[in-house]
Coordinates of C-alpha atoms and ligand atoms in Angstrom, one line a residue:
X228 CA 36.9 133.5 -22.0
X229 CA 41.0 134.4 -20.6
X230 CA 42.0 130.6 -21.0
X231 CA 40.2 130.1 -23.8
X232 CA 42.2 132.8 -25.5
X233 CA 45.4 131.5 -23.5
X234 CA 44.2 128.2 -25.4
X235 CA 43.7 129.6 -28.3
X236 CA 46.8 131.2 -28.4
X237 CA 49.5 128.6 -27.1
X238 CA 47.9 126.3 -30.3
X239 CA 48.6 128.9 -32.8
X240 CA 52.4 129.1 -31.5
X241 CA 52.4 125.9 -31.4
X242 CA 50.9 125.1 -34.8
X243 CA 53.7 128.2 -35.9
X244 CA 56.6 126.3 -34.6
X245 CA 55.2 123.1 -36.8
X246 CA 55.2 125.6 -39.4
X247 CA 58.3 127.2 -39.1
X248 CA 60.5 124.0 -38.2
X249 CA 58.9 122.6 -41.6
X250 CA 59.7 125.2 -43.8
X251 CA 63.1 124.3 -45.9
X252 CA 66.2 126.7 -46.2
X253 CA 65.1 129.1 -43.2
X254 CA 68.0 130.8 -41.8
X255 CA 67.8 131.1 -38.0
X256 CA 66.8 134.5 -37.5
X257 CA 64.1 134.2 -40.2
X258 CA 62.6 130.7 -38.6
X259 CA 62.9 133.5 -35.3
X260 CA 60.5 135.9 -37.0
X261 CA 58.4 132.7 -38.3
X262 CA 57.6 132.0 -34.9
X263 CA 56.5 135.6 -33.6
X264 CA 54.7 136.8 -36.5
X265 CA 53.4 133.7 -38.1
X266 CA 50.8 135.6 -39.5
X267 CA 53.1 137.2 -41.9
X268 CA 54.3 133.7 -42.8
X269 CA 51.8 133.5 -45.3
X270 CA 52.5 136.7 -47.4
X271 CA 55.6 136.1 -47.0
X272 CA 55.1 132.7 -48.5
X273 CA 52.8 134.7 -51.1
X274 CA 55.6 137.7 -51.9
X275 CA 58.4 134.7 -52.7
X276 CA 55.7 132.6 -55.0
X277 CA 54.9 136.1 -56.8
X278 CA 58.2 136.5 -57.5
X279 CA 59.2 133.1 -58.8
X280 CA 56.2 133.1 -60.5
X281 CA 57.0 137.0 -62.4
X282 CA 60.6 135.0 -62.7
X283 CA 59.7 132.0 -64.6
X284 CA 56.8 134.4 -66.4
X285 CA 60.0 136.8 -67.9
X286 CA 62.2 134.1 -68.5
X287 CA 59.8 131.9 -69.8
X288 CA 61.4 132.3 -73.4
X289 CA 65.4 131.0 -72.1
X290 CA 67.5 128.9 -71.9
X291 CA 67.1 129.5 -67.9
X292 CA 63.7 129.3 -67.2
X293 CA 64.2 130.4 -63.2
X294 CA 64.6 126.6 -62.5
X295 CA 67.3 125.0 -61.0
X296 CA 68.8 121.8 -59.8
X297 CA 69.4 122.0 -55.4
X298 CA 68.1 123.1 -52.0
X299 CA 64.1 123.6 -52.0
X300 CA 63.7 127.3 -49.8
X301 CA 60.9 129.3 -49.0
X302 CA 62.8 131.0 -52.1
X303 CA 62.6 128.5 -54.5
X304 CA 65.7 126.6 -55.6
X305 CA 68.5 129.2 -55.2
X306 CA 71.5 129.1 -57.6
X307 CA 74.6 128.6 -56.7
X308 CA 76.6 130.8 -58.9
X309 CA 76.5 134.2 -58.3
X310 CA 75.2 134.9 -62.3
X311 CA 73.3 137.8 -63.2
X312 CA 70.6 135.4 -63.4
X313 CA 71.1 134.8 -59.3
X314 CA 70.8 138.9 -59.3
X315 CA 67.1 138.6 -60.9
X316 CA 65.8 136.5 -58.1
X317 CA 66.9 137.7 -55.3
X318 CA 65.4 141.0 -56.9
X319 CA 62.3 139.9 -57.4
X320 CA 61.9 138.2 -54.7
X321 CA 62.9 140.8 -52.4
X322 CA 60.6 142.9 -54.4
X323 CA 57.6 140.4 -54.1
X324 CA 57.9 139.9 -50.2
X325 CA 57.4 144.1 -50.0
X326 CA 54.7 144.4 -52.1
X327 CA 52.8 141.4 -51.0
X328 CA 53.4 142.3 -47.4
X329 CA 52.7 146.0 -48.5
X330 CA 49.6 144.8 -49.9
X331 CA 48.6 142.2 -46.4
X332 CA 49.2 145.5 -44.2
X333 CA 47.0 147.9 -46.5
X334 CA 43.5 145.5 -46.6
X335 CA 44.0 144.8 -42.6
X336 CA 45.6 141.3 -43.0
X337 CA 48.1 141.5 -40.8
X338 CA 49.1 142.5 -37.2
X339 CA 51.2 145.7 -36.3
X340 CA 50.7 147.6 -40.3
X341 CA 47.8 149.4 -41.8
X342 CA 47.6 152.0 -44.4
X343 CA 50.3 155.2 -44.2
X344 CA 49.1 156.9 -41.4
X345 CA 52.2 159.9 -42.4
X346 CA 49.8 160.5 -45.2
X347 CA 46.3 160.3 -43.3
X348 CA 44.7 163.6 -43.5
X349 CA 47.3 165.8 -44.1
X350 CA 47.0 169.0 -47.3
X351 CA 49.5 168.8 -49.8
X352 CA 50.3 172.6 -49.7
X353 CA 52.3 172.3 -53.5
X354 CA 49.5 170.3 -55.4
X355 CA 47.0 171.4 -53.4
X356 CA 44.7 168.0 -52.7
X357 CA 44.4 166.5 -49.3
X358 CA 45.5 163.0 -48.5
X359 CA 43.3 160.7 -48.3
X360 CA 41.5 157.2 -48.3
X361 CA 43.8 154.7 -47.6
X362 CA 47.9 154.9 -48.8
X363 CA 50.0 152.0 -48.8
X364 CA 52.6 152.0 -46.9
X365 CA 54.8 150.8 -49.0
X366 CA 57.7 151.3 -45.7
X367 CA 56.6 149.1 -43.9
X368 CA 56.8 146.7 -46.2
X369 CA 60.1 147.2 -47.5
X370 CA 61.7 147.5 -43.9
X371 CA 60.3 144.0 -43.0
X372 CA 61.0 142.6 -46.7
X373 CA 64.9 144.3 -45.8
X374 CA 64.4 142.1 -41.6
X375 CA 63.0 139.3 -43.2
X376 CA 64.7 138.5 -46.6
X377 CA 68.2 139.5 -45.8
X378 CA 68.4 137.6 -43.0
X379 CA 69.4 134.8 -44.9
X380 CA 72.5 136.5 -45.7
X381 CA 74.5 134.6 -43.2
X382 CA 78.2 133.9 -44.5
X383 CA 80.6 136.7 -44.8
X384 CA 81.9 136.4 -48.2
X385 CA 81.5 139.1 -51.5
X386 CA 78.3 136.6 -52.4
X387 CA 76.6 138.1 -49.7
X388 CA 77.2 141.7 -50.5
X389 CA 76.2 141.0 -54.3
X390 CA 72.5 139.3 -52.7
X391 CA 72.2 142.2 -50.0
X392 CA 72.6 144.9 -53.1
X393 CA 70.2 143.2 -55.6
X394 CA 67.5 142.6 -52.9
X395 CA 67.7 146.4 -51.8
X396 CA 67.8 146.5 -56.1
X397 CA 64.9 144.9 -56.1
X398 CA 62.9 147.0 -53.1
X399 CA 63.8 150.5 -54.3
X400 CA 62.7 149.6 -58.3
X401 CA 59.2 148.9 -56.0
X402 CA 59.2 152.0 -54.3
X403 CA 60.4 153.9 -57.2
X404 CA 57.4 152.9 -59.0
X405 CA 54.9 153.9 -56.7
X406 CA 51.2 155.1 -58.1
X407 CA 49.2 157.8 -56.8
X408 CA 45.5 157.5 -57.3
X409 CA 43.0 160.5 -56.5
X410 CA 39.5 161.1 -56.7
X411 CA 37.2 164.6 -57.5
X412 CA 34.7 165.4 -54.7
X413 CA 32.3 168.2 -55.8
X414 CA 29.1 169.0 -57.0
X415 CA 28.3 167.5 -59.9
X416 CA 31.8 166.3 -61.4
X417 CA 33.6 169.7 -60.5
X418 CA 36.7 169.3 -58.6
X419 CA 36.7 171.6 -55.9
X420 CA 38.5 169.5 -53.7
X421 CA 40.4 166.3 -54.5
X422 CA 41.8 163.5 -52.3
X423 CA 44.5 161.2 -53.7
X424 CA 46.5 158.3 -52.0
X425 CA 49.5 156.1 -52.7
X426 CA 48.8 152.7 -54.3
X427 CA 51.0 149.8 -55.2
X428 CA 52.1 149.3 -58.9
X429 CA 51.4 145.6 -60.6
X430 CA 53.9 143.3 -60.1
X431 CA 54.2 142.8 -63.7
X432 CA 55.5 146.4 -64.1
X433 CA 58.2 145.3 -61.5
X434 CA 58.8 142.3 -63.5
X435 CA 59.6 144.5 -67.2
X436 CA 61.7 146.5 -65.1
X437 CA 64.0 143.9 -63.4
X438 CA 64.2 142.2 -66.7
X439 CA 65.4 145.3 -68.1
X440 CA 68.0 145.9 -65.5
X441 CA 68.8 142.0 -65.4
X442 CA 70.4 142.1 -69.4
X443 CA 72.3 145.4 -68.2
X444 CA 74.1 143.9 -64.9
X445 CA 76.6 144.9 -64.0
X446 CA 79.9 142.8 -63.3
X447 CA 81.2 144.0 -59.6
X448 CA 84.1 142.2 -57.4
X449 CA 84.5 142.8 -53.4
X450 CA 86.8 145.3 -52.5
X451 CA 88.1 144.2 -48.8
X452 CA 89.3 147.4 -46.8
X453 CA 92.7 147.0 -45.7
X454 CA 92.6 146.2 -42.2
X455 CA 89.8 143.6 -42.0
X456 CA 89.4 140.3 -43.9
X457 CA 86.3 140.7 -44.6
X458 CA 84.8 142.0 -48.7
X459 CA 83.4 145.6 -47.5
X460 CA 81.9 146.7 -50.4
X461 CA 81.2 145.9 -54.3
X462 CA 83.1 148.0 -57.3
X463 CA 82.6 147.5 -60.7
X464 CA 85.1 145.5 -62.5
X465 CA 87.4 146.6 -65.5
X466 CA 87.6 150.0 -64.3
X467 CA 90.5 151.5 -62.7
X468 CA 88.8 153.9 -60.6
X469 CA 86.5 152.4 -57.7
X470 CA 83.2 153.4 -59.2
X471 CA 80.4 151.6 -57.0
X472 CA 77.4 150.5 -58.7
X473 CA 74.3 152.7 -58.7
X474 CA 71.3 152.0 -55.8
X475 CA 69.6 150.0 -58.7
X476 CA 71.7 148.5 -60.7
X477 CA 71.4 144.5 -60.8
X478 CA 75.3 142.8 -60.1
X479 CA 77.0 139.5 -60.4
X480 CA 80.7 138.2 -59.5
X481 CA 80.1 135.3 -61.4
X482 CA 79.6 134.7 -65.4
X483 CA 76.6 132.8 -65.8
X484 CA 77.0 129.3 -67.6
X485 CA 75.2 128.7 -70.5
X486 CA 72.3 126.3 -69.0
X487 CA 72.8 123.8 -71.9
X488 CA 73.3 120.9 -70.4
X489 CA 72.2 119.4 -66.3
X490 CA 74.8 120.6 -64.0
X491 CA 74.8 119.8 -60.5
X492 CA 78.0 121.8 -59.6
X493 CA 76.0 124.8 -61.2
X494 CA 72.4 123.8 -60.6
X495 CA 71.7 124.5 -64.4
X496 CA 68.7 122.0 -65.5
X497 CA 69.7 121.9 -68.7
X498 CA 67.1 122.4 -71.9
X499 CA 66.6 118.9 -72.6
X500 CA 62.6 118.6 -72.8
X501 CA 61.8 122.1 -73.6
X502 CA 59.6 123.4 -76.1
X503 CA 60.6 125.3 -78.7
X504 CA 60.0 127.0 -81.9
X505 CA 61.4 125.8 -84.9
X506 CA 60.8 129.2 -86.6
X507 CA 62.4 131.5 -84.5
X508 CA 65.3 133.3 -84.5
X509 CA 66.1 134.2 -80.9
X510 CA 66.7 132.4 -77.3
X511 CA 63.2 130.2 -77.7
X512 CA 64.1 129.0 -81.1
X513 CA 65.1 125.6 -80.9
X514 CA 68.1 126.3 -82.9
X515 CA 69.4 128.1 -80.1
X516 CA 67.3 126.8 -76.9
X517 CA 69.1 123.1 -78.0
X518 CA 72.4 124.8 -78.1
X519 CA 73.1 122.8 -80.9
X520 CA 72.0 119.2 -80.3
X521 CA 68.6 119.2 -82.3
X522 CA 64.8 118.8 -81.2
X523 CA 61.9 115.8 -81.4
X524 CA 58.6 116.8 -83.4
X525 CA 55.6 115.6 -81.8
X526 CA 52.8 115.6 -84.0
X527 CA 49.3 115.7 -82.9
X528 CA 45.4 116.1 -83.6
X529 CA 44.0 119.8 -82.2
X530 CA 40.1 119.5 -82.3
X531 CA 38.3 122.2 -81.3
X532 CA 34.2 123.5 -81.9
X533 CA 33.9 125.8 -85.3
X534 CA 31.6 127.1 -87.9
X535 CA 29.0 127.8 -85.2
X536 CA 25.8 129.0 -85.8
X537 CA 22.8 130.5 -83.6
X538 CA 19.2 128.2 -84.7
X539 CA 15.9 130.2 -83.7
X540 CA 14.8 128.9 -81.1
X541 CA 17.2 128.6 -79.2
X542 CA 20.6 126.9 -79.4
X543 CA 24.0 127.1 -81.6
X544 CA 24.7 124.7 -83.8
X545 CA 28.7 123.9 -84.4
X546 CA 30.7 122.2 -86.2
X547 CA 34.2 120.0 -85.3
X548 CA 37.4 121.1 -86.8
X549 CA 40.6 119.2 -86.2
X550 CA 44.4 120.5 -87.1
X551 CA 47.0 117.9 -87.4
X552 CA 50.1 120.0 -85.1
X553 CA 53.2 120.0 -84.2
X554 CA 55.9 120.9 -81.5
X555 CA 59.2 120.7 -80.8
X556 CA 60.9 120.0 -77.9
X557 CA 65.1 119.6 -77.4
X558 CA 66.5 116.8 -77.6
Ligands
NAG701 C1 43.4 139.8 -47.5 O1 42.6 138.7 -46.4 C2 41.6 138.4 -47.4 C3 40.8 137.2 -46.9 O2 40.9 136.1 -46.2 C4 41.9 137.6 -48.8 O3 41.0 137.1 -50.1 C5 42.5 138.4 -49.4 O4 43.8 137.7 -50.4 C6 43.9 138.9 -48.8 N1 44.7 140.1 -49.4 C7 46.4 140.0 -49.1 C8 46.9 141.1 -50.0 O5 46.4 139.1 -49.0
NAG702 C1 61.9 125.0 -67.2 O1 62.3 123.9 -67.7 C2 62.8 122.8 -67.1 C3 64.5 121.2 -67.8 O2 63.7 121.5 -69.1 C4 61.4 122.1 -66.8 O3 61.8 121.0 -66.5 C5 60.3 123.0 -65.9 O4 59.6 122.5 -66.1 C6 60.6 124.4 -66.8 N1 60.1 125.4 -66.2 C7 59.2 126.0 -66.3 C8 58.2 127.2 -65.2 O5 58.6 126.4 -67.3
NAG703 C1 57.5 131.0 -83.6 O1 58.5 131.9 -83.7 C2 58.1 132.7 -84.8 C3 59.2 133.6 -85.1 O2 59.4 134.1 -84.1 C4 56.5 133.5 -84.7 O3 56.1 133.9 -85.3 C5 55.4 132.1 -84.3 O4 54.0 133.0 -83.4 C6 56.1 131.2 -82.8 N1 54.9 129.9 -83.0 C7 54.5 130.4 -81.6 C8 54.1 128.7 -81.3 O5 55.3 130.6 -81.0

């Protein structure tokens, strides 16, 4: 038995070693966490993907659509410029990892965590109900995200301060949006006793909030404390006072490129070949999306079943309808 277990765990360890060495772009400390917690690395990957998918959804009509040129990492392709777009990607992936780890814990999928024990069974005097069911342990998920996601910041520069701030902002937004679910107990629906538990918000909600924060993102600069050379904190640029950004502000240190053309120095993939809408006045419109380069028109015939009628008995008879349609892509 014991030898089997030993053999199994060394196979798992070997697997973890191979997996952890194959994941591109992990910092040394992240690789160490990966090796010691191979069960968590899968969930971390899912959390990062959750963030990337949400980013692509939120920016589907933008010139920048959440893709970038450059090295692939577990967090997707990273933006070289410390822009507000980079700020968004850091916040959403840090929140994604915290969300996925918290969800996995509550479903018993990860060792070392579960439901929030600080709540289990306690009576909430003020509100008049008891903590019951499984309150998700968001503190664990947030702490895990902090340990893993933040470990990629190894350079001691302004960009590090920016990234760490945005990671924390993403996690704070998640924590602020935790929900309470309750259930009544008692004869025929009477609520003689009530139990409640915390649940995670839908990740889409976090995406919308961070998108709003992206629009209001704050331009900051790093300040070096006099005796130390390293940048030590961020302050809002363009103010005489030393105002610091708030906990949930997204912050950036460099202006965004326009993302029109492919440019490896900024990591922009450009908008050539993107679908656009000929009549929209917004960023998905061909004028803005194609940056004045014009668009190509592609015509095709759309075919579908129509005028379906129920025939006695028992089948459905349809006609085939077709329509010429057009799509537009940027030159
Ligand atoms: C937990 O594990 C089950 C079974 O492998 C899986 O179906 C489920 O999606 C997992 N949940 C999370 C949140 O990872
Ligand atoms: C984003 O735009 C690039 C460049 O046009 C395109 O190759 C890529 O498929 C787009 N990504 C998404 C998720 O739409
Ligand atoms: C194009 O934009 C117009 C105006 O915003 C909108 O009404 C229309 O539904 C859009 N078309 C497509 C195919 O998205």
